[in-house]
Each structure stands twice: as structure tokens, then as C-alpha cells.
Amino acid sequence: MPIYEQTYRRWEAPRLRGGRWLAVAAQELRVARTSALYRRLLLLSCVPFLICLFLLLVTDLMTTNPSMLLRSLVRQVQFTNIDARFFRMYISMAMPFSFIFCLLVGAGSICNDYRNNLLEVYFAKPLSKGEYFFGKLAAVCYVPLCLTAAPALGLYLLHMLFSPGTAVAFARESYWVPAACVALSAAAVVPTALFIMACSAVSRSTGFASVIACALLFMNSAFGNVLAEVLRIHNLRCLSYTRSLVYLGDLLFGGRTRITLHWGYVAAGLVAFSVLCALIVLRRIRNVEIGS
Amino acid sequence: MAARESGNGAAIVEVSELTVRYGSRTALDRVALTFREGISGLLGPNGAGKSTLLKTLLGFCRPSGGWARLLGQPAGARSLRRFVGYMPERDVTSPKLSAVSFVAYCGCLAGMPYRDALQRTHEVLNYVGFGEERYRMMETYSTGMRQRAKLAQALVHDPRLLFLDEPTNGLDPLGRVAMLDLIRDIARQRGVAIILSSHLLPDVEHVCERVVLLDRGKVVEQGTLADLTGLQEHRVSVRIKEGADRLARRLAALGQGVERQEDGSLIIESATAEDRKRLFRAAAEEGLQIRQFTPVRHRLEEIFYHGVSADS
């Protein structure tokens, strides 16, 4: 006997006006979490952060404590210098994982709903295609950004905490690093997420979308690099999506590069690429929902 | 929500001169109809335009002419969809989710806070007959369970109007009756207006109060089931205790039209009082006992075939 009657009753409470994109994102992540591969990869993806955290702690503790015998030894090791390149290194280590998570969540994001006839059901509710699109995008970007930008910012703050003596000088020297971390992470994650969603929108299965995405990225990278080598024009490497990201990383974190193209062109290329992918996704959704 | 009162029940859906085209093909051709409170049947053969009409009312298809209003507002408006539930014809499943997660998610999309949506999900799933299987992944569900899950998602946000597109598709006879009983209960006990699209005449006859018959995108017939299946004054159904064949032969010899039915009764053309006298006289002469003598009603099947064949 139930505590109260559990049957069909009228539901009169006021309905929420916005925030449906959050419901879409939360549901997408809930579905992703049901995959054992996703959960295992989530654990594995903590490894770059743990490595960098270990290096940061060792460096900070040893360099700030004069009595440490290993102090001079640690200072000799180039990669333990905590500067902008250290955070760039962390983002580079986390990038493959962020791509895999984009693929895991994004590849099935549109095609599964389409194949299972769920779009009709969802759009019969007061859900707009914009809310649906942003919800899906947020879900695809959430974990990758949590793996790249958020830990990089955390490492930055931890470094300040663990080396209070040099914190002010470090903050003055590298005040731009947090912004650079966020910018590089966003530049890498958002276009990738949109690209994989577009692949999902034009295919019928998750596997097919993943294969299309990987193949196109590989071909694009090969095309850009081969063209640059054949014509001996380094700037043509920016035709490759991955090289564009590396170039932006070099610019943001002060690395050396042979590319001389203005960063604005690369950024504009990434924006145009993202817009194109978004249009492909929206067009697929529009086939179902055309209401005002 | 303004709804025009007229006739028997308020007008829930009003459609006028509605035309929908898919490229060069006209799916709906100047359709004009009104659905009122209660259960209305949208009847027609495959490809008649039933699903297109429902999708146009929901805003999934853009009309190329005419207009439609739902609950007093222009059809297709997104704000209107919070008052409308839709159970699509096609199989819907969310393979990695249980019915609870799926229906609760649909509640959230309709604007319900998650806690409310979850509570309401359990109420609705109980109502449509789900037990513990609600926690199983939907990919393991039978067709009947999927149909009920589809109905639950259409009901979770407490709609005022429910579109059911072929709700008994793929169900066994018991499941069909259970689904139709549920539909009747939703309309009569819960006060939800229902538009039931089907090509199955017994389903429509079982639950609907009004019927619109569509064929090739046009309205062929519409009205209450009682009006459409009205009495045929020139035909009577006669049930004889024994010897129906003898009476049939006798009447045929007298030049009267007689049809033998599968249940043993006779349908007799009886336009005039003289015809009826002749019938009773013949029965008396043959020594037969008439057990039942009733005017014949039009059957929905006849109306359907008449409407569809007349149109083609």
C-alpha cells in the first residue's frame, strides 16, 4: 500500500520558463555516465593533472625550503620550472583526453536522438532548437573544459599557495596565464565539439560519426602539413586544424614558432569553421522543428 | 485560454483551409475541421495525411495555406506545447535510459523542476501500468511497454490536449484493449481532450465520440459517431430462432432483397410498411419465430469504405 495515492493527478505548479538547455546537457551527461568506458577514461584522464600536481608540489616545496638537500638538483631540471610553459605543457597533456571525451559524448549526441525518433518527442515539448543545440554543446564541452582549463587554473592557484614568497612576483609576471589557459582550452574544445556534433548530425550511428570525425581531422592535418612542405610556405600549416591550435598555443604562452601569420586570421578561421559546423547541426534539427 | 463553445463541447482545435505540401506533393488539401473536447478520431488509410495534420498542429510542418488554432492560439506556437502531449507513431526509445529517466527528462523539457518531474513520472508510470520494469533500460522493453512509455512521456506534463498517433500499433489484442481503456479513462476521468489518429476502425469505434475521415489529404466525412452510424431506415436486421435460410429463400422468391450475415441474422431491405407486412406474413406461413427485429445502423467500416472509394 503506497503512502499516498500514486496515480494520475492534475499538475498545477508553475513551469520554469528557461533553463531547458541545462536539462538537455544534464541528460546527455547522465547518458554518457552509463558507459563503463567513459567512467574508466574519466579516471585515466586525471593522470596528467596528478603528474603536474606532483611536479608542482615537489618544485614548490623544495625550492621554497632552503634546508632541502635536493633543492639545487631540482632546480637543474628544466621542466620543473613553474612558468607559463608549465601550464601549456599541462594543457597539451590533457588535450588528447579532451578530444576523446568530445568524441565519446558528441559522436552520438545528435544521431542517436535522430535514429531513435526522439527529436519529435523532444520538440513536441516547449523546447527550442537553440536550447537543444546549446544543451548538447554544453554537454560535449563540459568534461573537456573540466580536464583542460579548470585544472590549469587550479594548478596556477596551487602554485601561488605553495610558494607564498614568490607568489606576488609570479602573479605580476604571469597574470595573463589564467586567461591564456582558458582561451587555449576554449579554442581547442569548442570547435572540436561543434565539429564532432556536425559529424553526428550527418551520420546515422555513433561509430560512423566517430570514424568520420577522426578521418577528416587526419586528412586535414595531412593536407595542411604536406602542402606547407611541398610549397615551402610555413604559414600554410595553419590550414591544419591541429597546427592552428598549436600555433595559437605558441602565441598565447610565448612559445617559438616559424609561422608568421597574424593570429587574427587563425582565430577567424576557427570561428568560421565553428559557425559552419553549428549550421550543419542546426539544419539537421530544423528538419524536425520549424515552429515559431 | 479562449476556446469557442459551440455544439456539443468546446472547440479545442479549429482548422480552416489548411494546405500542406511536401515539394510538389500535397499532403493536406484545404482541410477544414473542428475537434471538440472528449475523444476525436482521425481516421483514414495510410498516406491520408493524418500524421501530417498532427505534425502541422504541433508546428513540425509549415502550412502553405490556411490556418489552425489549438486551444484558442495559433498552432505551432512553442508556448502552446506545454499544454499539448504528443505520442508519435514511430517507435521511440532511449536505449541507455530507463523509462523513469526518459519520462522525467521529458517532464524537465516541458518546464517542470526535476523533483516535480520525477514524482510526476512515477505517478504517470503507475497510471499507464508500469511496475518495477520502469527501472530497466528501455532497449529491453517489449513493444507494448514502449507504447506505454510513449504515452507516459506525453502525459507527464499534464497536457490539456493529447495527440495520439496510432497508439495501438504493434500491440497484441489484450494490450490493445488495455491501451484503449486507458485512453478512454484519460479523456473521461482526467478531462484531457484527445485526438486519436488511426487506420484501425475498431479502435476508433471503441473509444471515439467524434470522427474525421481523411483521404488523400482531404476531409471526406466528419461528425459524431452517433450521427455517422445513424439508423438505416430502409434496412432491418431480423434474427430467427431456426430456419433463417428458408425465410431468406421465401423472401428472395418474393423479390425482396435479403443478405445473410455471419452471425445467422438476416438483413432485409424493407423500405415500406408493405415490405414489413410481407416479411411477417412469410415468417408466419413458414412457421418461423422472429426473435429480433431492429433497424440496421450504418457501420463505421461502411462509411470508411464509402468515403474512401467515393473520393478515389
Coordinates of C-alpha atoms in Angstrom, one line a residue:
Chain A
M1 CA 0.0 0.0 0.0
P2 CA 1.6 3.3 -1.0
I3 CA 2.0 6.1 1.5
Y4 CA -0.1 8.3 -0.8
E5 CA -2.1 7.5 -3.9
Q6 CA 0.3 7.3 -6.8
T7 CA -2.0 7.8 -9.8
Y8 CA -2.6 10.4 -12.5
R9 CA -3.3 13.7 -10.8
R10 CA -3.5 17.2 -12.2
W11 CA -0.2 19.1 -12.0
E12 CA -0.7 22.7 -11.4
A13 CA 2.7 24.0 -10.2
P14 CA 4.2 26.9 -12.3
R15 CA 6.5 25.7 -15.0
L16 CA 10.0 27.0 -15.5
R17 CA 10.4 29.4 -18.4
G18 CA 14.1 28.9 -19.3
G19 CA 16.9 26.6 -18.4
R20 CA 15.8 23.8 -20.7
W21 CA 19.3 23.7 -22.2
L22 CA 20.6 22.7 -18.8
A23 CA 18.1 19.8 -18.7
V24 CA 19.4 18.7 -22.1
A25 CA 23.0 19.0 -21.0
A26 CA 22.4 17.1 -17.7
Q27 CA 20.6 14.3 -19.5
E28 CA 23.3 14.0 -22.1
L29 CA 26.0 13.7 -19.4
R30 CA 23.7 11.2 -17.5
V31 CA 23.6 9.0 -20.6
A32 CA 27.3 9.3 -21.1
R33 CA 28.0 8.2 -17.5
T34 CA 26.2 4.9 -18.1
S35 CA 29.2 3.9 -20.3
A36 CA 31.9 2.0 -18.4
L37 CA 34.5 3.2 -20.9
Y38 CA 33.5 6.8 -20.1
R39 CA 33.9 6.2 -16.4
R40 CA 37.3 4.5 -16.8
L41 CA 38.6 7.2 -19.1
L42 CA 37.5 9.8 -16.6
L43 CA 39.8 8.2 -14.0
L44 CA 42.6 7.9 -16.5
S45 CA 42.3 11.5 -17.6
C46 CA 43.2 12.6 -14.1
V47 CA 46.8 11.3 -14.7
P48 CA 48.1 14.4 -16.5
F49 CA 46.8 16.6 -13.7
L50 CA 48.3 14.3 -11.0
I51 CA 51.7 14.3 -12.7
C52 CA 51.7 18.1 -13.0
L53 CA 50.5 18.4 -9.4
F54 CA 53.3 16.2 -8.2
L55 CA 55.8 18.2 -10.2
L56 CA 54.4 21.4 -8.9
L57 CA 54.4 20.3 -5.3
V58 CA 57.9 18.9 -5.5
T59 CA 59.2 22.0 -7.1
D60 CA 57.4 24.4 -4.8
L61 CA 58.2 22.6 -1.6
M62 CA 61.9 22.0 -2.5
T63 CA 62.6 25.4 -3.9
T64 CA 60.9 27.3 -1.0
N65 CA 62.7 25.2 1.7
P66 CA 66.4 26.2 1.8
S67 CA 67.3 23.2 4.0
M68 CA 66.3 20.7 1.4
L69 CA 69.3 18.8 0.1
L70 CA 67.7 18.2 -3.3
R71 CA 66.9 21.9 -3.9
S72 CA 69.8 22.5 -6.3
L73 CA 69.2 19.3 -8.1
V74 CA 65.5 20.0 -8.7
R75 CA 66.3 23.5 -10.0
Q76 CA 68.6 21.9 -12.6
V77 CA 65.6 20.1 -14.2
Q78 CA 64.2 22.3 -16.9
F79 CA 60.6 21.1 -16.9
T80 CA 60.1 21.8 -13.2
N81 CA 60.3 25.5 -13.7
I82 CA 56.8 26.7 -12.9
D83 CA 56.2 29.3 -15.6
A84 CA 53.8 29.8 -18.5
R85 CA 55.2 26.8 -20.4
F86 CA 54.4 24.5 -17.4
F87 CA 50.7 25.3 -17.8
R88 CA 50.9 25.0 -21.6
M89 CA 52.5 21.6 -21.0
Y90 CA 49.6 20.6 -18.8
I91 CA 47.0 21.6 -21.4
S92 CA 48.9 19.8 -24.1
M93 CA 48.9 16.6 -22.0
A94 CA 45.2 16.9 -21.3
M95 CA 44.3 17.7 -24.9
P96 CA 44.1 14.1 -26.2
F97 CA 41.8 13.2 -23.3
S98 CA 39.6 16.2 -24.0
F99 CA 39.4 15.1 -27.7
I100 CA 38.4 11.5 -26.7
F101 CA 35.7 12.9 -24.4
C102 CA 34.4 15.2 -27.1
L103 CA 34.2 12.1 -29.3
L104 CA 32.5 9.9 -26.6
V105 CA 29.8 12.4 -25.8
G106 CA 29.5 14.3 -29.0
A107 CA 29.5 11.5 -31.6
G108 CA 26.2 10.1 -30.5
S109 CA 24.6 13.4 -29.4
I110 CA 22.5 14.1 -32.5
C111 CA 22.5 10.9 -34.5
N112 CA 21.2 8.8 -31.6
D113 CA 18.3 11.1 -31.0
Y114 CA 17.6 11.1 -34.7
R115 CA 17.8 7.4 -35.1
N116 CA 15.6 6.7 -32.1
N117 CA 13.0 9.2 -33.2
L118 CA 13.5 11.2 -30.1
L119 CA 13.6 14.6 -31.7
E120 CA 9.9 14.5 -32.5
V121 CA 9.2 13.8 -28.8
Y122 CA 11.5 16.5 -27.5
F123 CA 10.3 19.2 -29.9
A124 CA 6.7 18.4 -29.1
K125 CA 7.6 19.9 -25.7
P126 CA 8.2 23.7 -25.4
L127 CA 11.9 23.2 -26.3
S128 CA 13.5 25.4 -28.9
K129 CA 16.2 24.2 -31.3
G130 CA 18.5 26.8 -29.8
E131 CA 18.1 25.3 -26.3
Y132 CA 18.6 21.8 -27.7
F133 CA 21.7 22.9 -29.5
F134 CA 23.3 24.7 -26.6
G135 CA 22.4 22.0 -24.2
K136 CA 24.1 19.4 -26.4
L137 CA 27.1 21.7 -26.9
A138 CA 27.4 22.3 -23.2
A139 CA 27.3 18.6 -22.5
V140 CA 30.1 17.9 -25.1
C141 CA 32.3 20.7 -23.9
Y142 CA 31.8 20.2 -20.1
V143 CA 34.2 17.4 -19.4
P144 CA 36.9 18.5 -21.9
L145 CA 36.9 22.0 -20.4
C146 CA 37.0 20.5 -16.9
L147 CA 40.0 18.5 -18.0
T148 CA 41.9 21.4 -19.5
A149 CA 41.0 24.9 -18.3
A150 CA 39.8 24.1 -14.8
P151 CA 42.8 22.0 -13.7
A152 CA 45.2 24.5 -15.3
L153 CA 43.6 27.3 -13.2
G154 CA 43.8 25.0 -10.2
L155 CA 47.5 24.4 -10.7
Y156 CA 48.0 28.2 -11.0
L157 CA 46.3 28.8 -7.7
L158 CA 48.1 25.9 -6.0
H159 CA 51.4 27.3 -7.1
M160 CA 50.6 30.7 -5.6
L161 CA 49.6 28.9 -2.4
F162 CA 52.6 26.7 -2.1
S163 CA 55.2 29.3 -2.8
P164 CA 53.9 32.4 -0.9
G165 CA 57.3 34.0 -1.0
T166 CA 57.4 34.3 -4.8
A167 CA 53.6 34.5 -5.3
V168 CA 53.4 38.2 -5.8
A169 CA 56.3 38.2 -8.3
F170 CA 54.9 35.2 -10.1
A171 CA 51.4 36.8 -10.3
R172 CA 53.0 40.0 -11.7
E173 CA 55.0 38.1 -14.3
S174 CA 52.3 35.7 -15.4
Y175 CA 49.0 37.5 -14.7
W176 CA 47.9 36.6 -18.3
V177 CA 48.4 32.8 -17.8
P178 CA 44.9 32.0 -16.5
A179 CA 43.3 33.9 -19.4
A180 CA 45.6 32.1 -21.8
C181 CA 44.7 28.8 -20.3
V182 CA 41.0 29.5 -20.7
A183 CA 41.5 30.9 -24.2
L184 CA 43.5 27.9 -25.5
S185 CA 41.2 25.4 -23.9
A186 CA 38.1 27.0 -25.4
A187 CA 39.8 27.4 -28.8
A188 CA 40.6 23.7 -28.7
V189 CA 37.4 22.3 -27.2
V190 CA 34.5 24.4 -28.7
P191 CA 35.4 24.0 -32.4
T192 CA 36.2 20.3 -31.8
A193 CA 32.9 19.7 -30.0
L194 CA 31.0 21.5 -32.8
F195 CA 32.9 19.5 -35.5
I196 CA 32.0 16.2 -33.8
M197 CA 28.4 17.3 -33.4
A198 CA 28.3 18.1 -37.1
C199 CA 29.7 14.7 -37.9
S200 CA 27.0 13.2 -35.6
A201 CA 24.3 15.2 -37.4
V202 CA 25.2 13.9 -40.8
S203 CA 25.5 10.2 -39.8
R204 CA 23.2 7.5 -38.5
S205 CA 25.4 6.0 -35.8
T206 CA 27.9 6.9 -33.1
G207 CA 30.6 4.7 -34.6
F208 CA 30.2 6.2 -38.1
A209 CA 30.3 9.7 -36.7
S210 CA 33.5 8.9 -34.8
V211 CA 35.2 7.4 -37.8
I212 CA 34.2 10.4 -40.0
A213 CA 35.5 12.9 -37.4
C214 CA 38.8 11.1 -36.9
A215 CA 39.3 10.6 -40.7
L216 CA 38.5 14.2 -41.5
L217 CA 40.8 15.6 -38.9
F218 CA 43.6 13.3 -40.0
M219 CA 43.2 14.2 -43.7
N220 CA 43.0 17.9 -42.8
S221 CA 46.2 17.7 -40.8
A222 CA 48.0 15.7 -43.5
F223 CA 46.8 18.2 -46.2
G224 CA 48.0 21.3 -44.3
N225 CA 51.4 19.8 -43.5
V226 CA 52.0 18.3 -46.9
L227 CA 51.0 21.5 -48.7
A228 CA 53.3 23.6 -46.5
E229 CA 56.2 21.2 -47.1
V230 CA 55.7 21.0 -50.8
L231 CA 55.3 24.8 -51.3
R232 CA 57.7 25.5 -48.5
I233 CA 55.4 28.1 -47.0
H234 CA 55.2 27.6 -43.2
N235 CA 52.1 29.7 -42.9
L236 CA 50.1 27.1 -44.9
R237 CA 50.4 24.8 -41.8
C238 CA 47.6 26.8 -40.4
L239 CA 45.3 25.1 -42.9
S240 CA 45.6 22.2 -40.5
Y241 CA 43.2 22.5 -37.5
T242 CA 45.6 20.8 -35.1
R243 CA 48.5 23.0 -36.2
S244 CA 46.4 26.1 -35.9
L245 CA 45.8 25.1 -32.2
V246 CA 49.5 24.6 -31.7
Y247 CA 50.2 28.0 -33.2
L248 CA 47.6 29.7 -31.0
G249 CA 49.2 28.0 -28.0
D250 CA 52.6 29.2 -29.0
L251 CA 51.3 32.7 -29.3
L252 CA 49.3 32.7 -26.1
F253 CA 52.1 31.1 -24.0
G254 CA 55.1 32.8 -25.6
G255 CA 56.5 29.7 -27.4
R256 CA 58.7 29.8 -30.5
T257 CA 57.1 29.2 -33.9
R258 CA 58.1 29.5 -37.6
I259 CA 54.6 30.6 -38.6
T260 CA 54.4 34.3 -39.2
L261 CA 50.7 34.6 -39.9
H262 CA 48.7 37.1 -37.9
W263 CA 46.8 35.4 -35.1
G264 CA 43.6 37.1 -36.2
Y265 CA 43.5 35.0 -39.4
V266 CA 43.8 31.8 -37.5
A267 CA 41.2 32.9 -35.0
A268 CA 38.9 33.9 -37.8
G269 CA 39.4 30.5 -39.5
L270 CA 38.5 28.7 -36.3
V271 CA 35.4 30.9 -35.8
A272 CA 34.3 30.3 -39.4
F273 CA 34.9 26.5 -39.0
S274 CA 32.8 26.5 -35.8
V275 CA 30.0 28.5 -37.4
L276 CA 29.9 26.1 -40.4
C277 CA 29.7 23.1 -38.0
A278 CA 26.9 24.8 -36.0
L279 CA 24.9 25.5 -39.1
I280 CA 25.1 21.8 -40.2
V281 CA 23.8 20.8 -36.8
L282 CA 21.0 23.4 -36.7
R283 CA 20.0 22.4 -40.2
R284 CA 19.6 18.8 -39.2
I285 CA 17.5 19.9 -36.2
R286 CA 15.4 22.2 -38.3
N287 CA 14.2 19.3 -40.3
V288 CA 12.1 18.3 -37.3
E289 CA 11.3 21.5 -35.6
I290 CA 10.1 24.5 -37.6
G291 CA 7.6 26.0 -35.1
S292 CA 7.8 29.7 -34.2
Chain B
M1 CA -7.2 30.0 -22.9
A2 CA -10.1 31.0 -25.0
A3 CA -12.0 28.2 -26.6
R4 CA -15.1 28.7 -28.6
E5 CA -18.2 27.0 -27.2
S6 CA -20.4 25.6 -29.9
G7 CA -22.4 22.5 -30.4
N8 CA -21.6 19.6 -28.1
G9 CA -18.3 20.6 -26.3
A10 CA -15.8 23.4 -26.7
A11 CA -13.7 23.6 -29.8
I12 CA -10.2 22.5 -28.9
V13 CA -8.7 22.6 -32.4
E14 CA -10.0 24.6 -35.3
V15 CA -8.6 24.2 -38.8
S16 CA -9.5 26.2 -41.9
E17 CA -8.4 25.8 -45.5
L18 CA -5.2 24.2 -44.2
T19 CA -2.8 23.1 -47.0
V20 CA 0.5 21.4 -46.5
R21 CA 2.8 20.5 -49.3
Y22 CA 5.9 18.3 -49.4
G23 CA 7.6 19.6 -52.5
S24 CA 5.1 19.1 -55.3
R25 CA 3.0 16.6 -53.3
T26 CA 0.0 18.0 -51.5
A27 CA -0.3 16.2 -48.1
L28 CA -3.2 18.3 -46.9
D29 CA -5.5 20.0 -49.3
R30 CA -7.7 22.8 -47.9
V31 CA -8.6 20.9 -44.8
A32 CA -11.3 22.4 -42.6
L33 CA -12.4 20.7 -39.4
T34 CA -13.0 21.2 -35.7
F35 CA -12.1 18.9 -32.9
R36 CA -14.0 19.3 -29.6
E37 CA -13.5 18.1 -26.1
G38 CA -13.6 14.4 -25.5
I39 CA -12.0 11.8 -27.8
S40 CA -12.0 12.6 -31.5
G41 CA -10.8 10.0 -34.1
L42 CA -8.8 11.0 -37.1
L43 CA -9.4 8.2 -39.5
G44 CA -8.0 7.4 -42.8
P45 CA -6.0 4.9 -44.9
N46 CA -2.2 5.0 -44.8
G47 CA -0.9 8.2 -46.5
A48 CA -4.2 10.0 -46.0
G49 CA -2.5 12.9 -44.2
K50 CA -3.3 12.1 -40.5
S51 CA 0.2 12.3 -39.2
T52 CA 0.9 15.4 -41.3
L53 CA -2.2 17.1 -39.8
L54 CA -1.0 16.3 -36.2
K55 CA 2.6 17.5 -37.0
T56 CA 1.3 20.7 -38.6
L57 CA -0.8 21.3 -35.4
L58 CA 2.4 20.8 -33.4
G59 CA 4.4 23.1 -35.6
F60 CA 6.6 20.4 -37.2
C61 CA 5.3 21.1 -40.7
R62 CA 4.8 24.6 -42.2
P63 CA 1.4 25.1 -43.9
S64 CA 1.4 26.6 -47.3
G65 CA -2.1 28.0 -46.8
G66 CA -4.9 28.3 -44.4
W67 CA -4.7 28.4 -40.6
A68 CA -5.1 26.3 -37.5
R69 CA -5.8 27.2 -33.9
L70 CA -5.2 25.0 -30.8
L71 CA -6.8 25.9 -27.5
G72 CA -7.5 29.3 -29.0
Q73 CA -3.9 30.1 -30.0
P74 CA -2.3 29.8 -33.4
A75 CA -1.0 26.3 -34.0
G76 CA 2.8 25.8 -33.8
A77 CA 3.4 28.4 -31.1
R78 CA 6.1 26.9 -28.8
S79 CA 4.4 28.3 -25.7
L80 CA 1.4 26.2 -26.6
R81 CA 3.2 22.9 -26.4
R82 CA 3.3 22.9 -22.6
F83 CA -0.5 22.2 -22.9
V84 CA -0.1 19.6 -25.6
G85 CA 1.1 16.0 -25.3
Y86 CA 2.2 14.0 -28.4
M87 CA 2.6 10.3 -28.8
P88 CA 4.2 9.8 -32.1
E89 CA 3.5 6.8 -34.4
R90 CA 7.2 5.8 -34.9
D91 CA 8.9 3.6 -32.3
V92 CA 10.7 5.8 -29.7
T93 CA 13.3 4.5 -27.4
S94 CA 16.2 5.9 -25.5
P95 CA 18.4 2.8 -25.4
K96 CA 20.7 3.8 -22.5
L97 CA 17.9 5.0 -20.2
S98 CA 15.2 3.6 -18.1
A99 CA 11.6 4.7 -18.5
V100 CA 11.9 6.7 -15.3
S101 CA 14.8 8.7 -16.6
F102 CA 13.3 9.1 -20.0
V103 CA 9.9 10.3 -18.8
A104 CA 11.4 12.6 -16.1
Y105 CA 13.6 14.1 -18.8
C106 CA 10.6 14.8 -20.9
G107 CA 9.0 16.5 -17.9
C108 CA 12.0 18.7 -17.5
L109 CA 11.8 19.7 -21.2
A110 CA 8.2 20.7 -20.6
G111 CA 9.4 23.1 -17.9
M112 CA 8.9 21.0 -14.8
P113 CA 11.5 21.2 -12.0
Y114 CA 13.4 17.9 -11.8
R115 CA 12.0 16.9 -8.4
D116 CA 8.4 17.5 -9.6
A117 CA 9.2 15.8 -12.9
L118 CA 10.5 12.7 -11.1
Q119 CA 7.5 12.5 -8.8
R120 CA 5.1 13.0 -11.6
T121 CA 6.9 10.4 -13.7
H122 CA 6.2 7.7 -11.1
E123 CA 2.6 8.7 -10.9
V124 CA 2.2 8.6 -14.6
L125 CA 4.1 5.3 -15.0
N126 CA 1.9 3.8 -12.3
Y127 CA -1.1 5.0 -14.2
V128 CA -0.1 3.5 -17.5
G129 CA 0.7 0.2 -15.8
F130 CA 4.4 0.1 -15.3
G131 CA 5.7 -1.8 -12.3
E132 CA 9.4 -2.4 -11.4
E133 CA 10.3 -2.7 -15.0
R134 CA 10.3 1.1 -15.1
Y135 CA 13.9 0.9 -13.9
R136 CA 15.1 -1.4 -16.7
M137 CA 16.8 0.0 -19.8
M138 CA 14.3 0.9 -22.5
E139 CA 16.1 -1.1 -25.1
T140 CA 14.9 -4.3 -23.3
Y141 CA 11.2 -3.3 -23.4
S142 CA 8.6 -5.1 -25.4
T143 CA 6.5 -3.2 -28.0
G144 CA 3.7 -2.8 -25.5
M145 CA 5.9 -1.4 -22.9
R146 CA 7.4 1.0 -25.3
Q147 CA 3.9 2.2 -26.4
R148 CA 3.1 2.8 -22.7
A149 CA 6.3 4.6 -22.1
K150 CA 5.5 6.8 -25.1
L151 CA 2.1 7.5 -23.6
A152 CA 3.7 8.3 -20.3
Q153 CA 6.0 10.9 -21.8
A154 CA 3.0 12.5 -23.5
L155 CA 1.2 12.7 -20.2
V156 CA 4.0 13.7 -17.8
H157 CA 3.5 17.4 -18.0
D158 CA -0.3 17.2 -17.6
P159 CA -1.4 18.3 -21.0
R160 CA -4.9 19.6 -21.8
L161 CA -4.8 18.1 -25.3
L162 CA -3.3 14.8 -26.3
F163 CA -2.3 13.8 -29.8
L164 CA -2.1 10.0 -30.2
D165 CA -0.7 8.8 -33.5
E166 CA -1.5 5.1 -34.0
P167 CA -1.3 4.3 -30.2
T168 CA -2.2 0.6 -30.6
N169 CA 0.4 -0.2 -33.3
G170 CA 2.1 -3.5 -32.7
L171 CA 0.1 -4.4 -29.6
D172 CA -1.5 -7.8 -29.0
P173 CA -5.3 -8.0 -28.6
L174 CA -5.1 -7.7 -24.8
G175 CA -2.6 -4.9 -24.9
R176 CA -4.8 -3.1 -27.5
V177 CA -7.9 -3.3 -25.3
A178 CA -5.8 -2.1 -22.3
M179 CA -4.4 0.8 -24.2
L180 CA -7.9 1.8 -25.5
D181 CA -9.3 1.6 -22.0
L182 CA -6.5 3.8 -20.7
I183 CA -7.2 6.3 -23.5
R184 CA -10.9 6.4 -22.6
D185 CA -10.0 6.9 -18.9
I186 CA -7.6 9.8 -19.7
A187 CA -10.4 11.6 -21.6
R188 CA -13.3 10.8 -19.3
Q189 CA -11.8 10.7 -15.8
R190 CA -8.9 13.1 -16.3
G191 CA -10.5 15.6 -18.6
V192 CA -7.9 15.6 -21.3
A193 CA -9.1 16.2 -24.8
I194 CA -7.7 13.5 -27.1
I195 CA -7.2 13.3 -30.9
L196 CA -6.6 9.7 -31.9
S197 CA -5.2 9.1 -35.3
S198 CA -5.6 5.6 -36.5
H199 CA -6.4 3.5 -39.5
L200 CA -7.9 0.8 -37.3
L201 CA -11.6 1.2 -37.4
P202 CA -12.4 -0.9 -34.3
D203 CA -10.1 1.2 -32.2
V204 CA -11.8 4.4 -33.3
E205 CA -15.2 2.9 -32.9
H206 CA -14.2 1.6 -29.4
V207 CA -13.2 5.0 -27.9
C208 CA -14.1 7.9 -30.1
E209 CA -17.1 10.2 -29.8
R210 CA -16.4 12.1 -33.0
V211 CA -14.7 11.1 -36.2
V212 CA -13.0 12.9 -39.0
L213 CA -12.3 10.8 -42.1
L214 CA -9.4 11.9 -44.2
D215 CA -8.4 10.6 -47.5
R216 CA -5.6 11.9 -49.8
G217 CA -5.3 15.0 -47.7
K218 CA -9.0 15.9 -47.8
V219 CA -11.8 15.6 -45.3
V220 CA -14.2 13.1 -46.6
E221 CA -16.6 12.9 -43.6
Q222 CA -16.8 14.3 -40.1
G223 CA -19.3 14.2 -37.3
T224 CA -20.2 12.4 -34.1
L225 CA -20.0 8.7 -34.2
A226 CA -23.7 8.5 -33.3
D227 CA -24.7 10.7 -36.3
L228 CA -22.4 8.9 -38.7
T229 CA -23.6 5.5 -37.6
G230 CA -27.2 6.5 -37.6
L231 CA -30.2 4.3 -38.4
Q232 CA -30.7 3.0 -42.0
E233 CA -34.5 3.3 -42.2
H234 CA -34.8 1.1 -45.2
R235 CA -32.9 -1.9 -43.8
V236 CA -33.8 -4.1 -40.8
S237 CA -31.9 -6.9 -39.1
V238 CA -34.0 -10.0 -38.4
R239 CA -33.0 -12.8 -36.1
I240 CA -34.9 -16.1 -36.5
K241 CA -35.0 -18.9 -33.9
E242 CA -34.4 -21.6 -36.6
G243 CA -34.8 -21.8 -40.4
A244 CA -33.3 -18.4 -41.4
D245 CA -32.4 -20.0 -44.8
R246 CA -36.0 -20.9 -45.5
L247 CA -37.2 -17.4 -44.8
A248 CA -34.4 -15.9 -46.9
R249 CA -35.3 -18.1 -49.9
R250 CA -39.0 -17.3 -49.5
L251 CA -38.4 -13.5 -49.4
A252 CA -36.0 -13.7 -52.3
A253 CA -38.6 -15.5 -54.3
L254 CA -41.0 -12.6 -53.5
G255 CA -38.4 -10.2 -54.9
Q256 CA -37.2 -8.7 -51.6
G257 CA -33.5 -8.0 -51.0
V258 CA -32.0 -10.3 -48.3
E259 CA -28.4 -10.6 -47.0
R260 CA -27.3 -13.5 -44.8
Q261 CA -25.0 -12.4 -42.0
E262 CA -22.2 -14.4 -40.5
D263 CA -24.0 -14.4 -37.1
G264 CA -27.1 -16.1 -38.7
S265 CA -29.2 -13.0 -38.8
L266 CA -30.7 -11.6 -42.0
I267 CA -30.5 -8.0 -43.3
I268 CA -33.7 -7.3 -45.2
E269 CA -34.4 -4.4 -47.5
S270 CA -37.6 -3.0 -46.0
A271 CA -38.3 0.4 -47.3
T272 CA -42.1 0.4 -46.9
A273 CA -44.7 -0.9 -44.4
E274 CA -45.9 -3.3 -47.1
D275 CA -42.4 -4.9 -47.2
R276 CA -42.5 -5.4 -43.4
K277 CA -46.0 -6.9 -43.6
R278 CA -44.8 -9.3 -46.3
L279 CA -41.9 -10.3 -44.0
F280 CA -44.1 -11.2 -41.0
R281 CA -46.6 -12.9 -43.3
A282 CA -43.8 -15.1 -44.8
A283 CA -42.4 -15.9 -41.4
A284 CA -45.9 -17.0 -40.2
E285 CA -46.5 -19.1 -43.3
E286 CA -43.2 -20.8 -42.8
G287 CA -43.9 -21.3 -39.1
L288 CA -40.8 -19.4 -38.1
Q289 CA -40.4 -17.5 -34.9
I290 CA -38.9 -13.9 -35.2
R291 CA -36.7 -13.2 -32.1
Q292 CA -35.3 -9.8 -33.1
F293 CA -36.4 -7.1 -35.5
T294 CA -34.2 -4.0 -35.4
P295 CA -33.4 -1.2 -37.8
V296 CA -29.8 -1.5 -39.1
R297 CA -27.2 1.1 -38.1
H298 CA -24.5 2.3 -40.5
R299 CA -21.2 0.8 -39.6
L300 CA -18.0 2.8 -39.5
E301 CA -16.4 0.4 -41.9
E302 CA -19.1 1.1 -44.5
I303 CA -18.7 4.8 -44.0
F304 CA -14.9 4.4 -44.3
Y305 CA -15.0 2.4 -47.5
H306 CA -17.8 4.5 -49.0
G307 CA -15.8 7.7 -48.2
V308 CA -12.5 6.4 -49.4
S309 CA -13.8 4.8 -52.6
A310 CA -16.1 7.7 -53.4
D311 CA -13.1 10.0 -53.2
S312 CA -10.9 7.9 -55.4

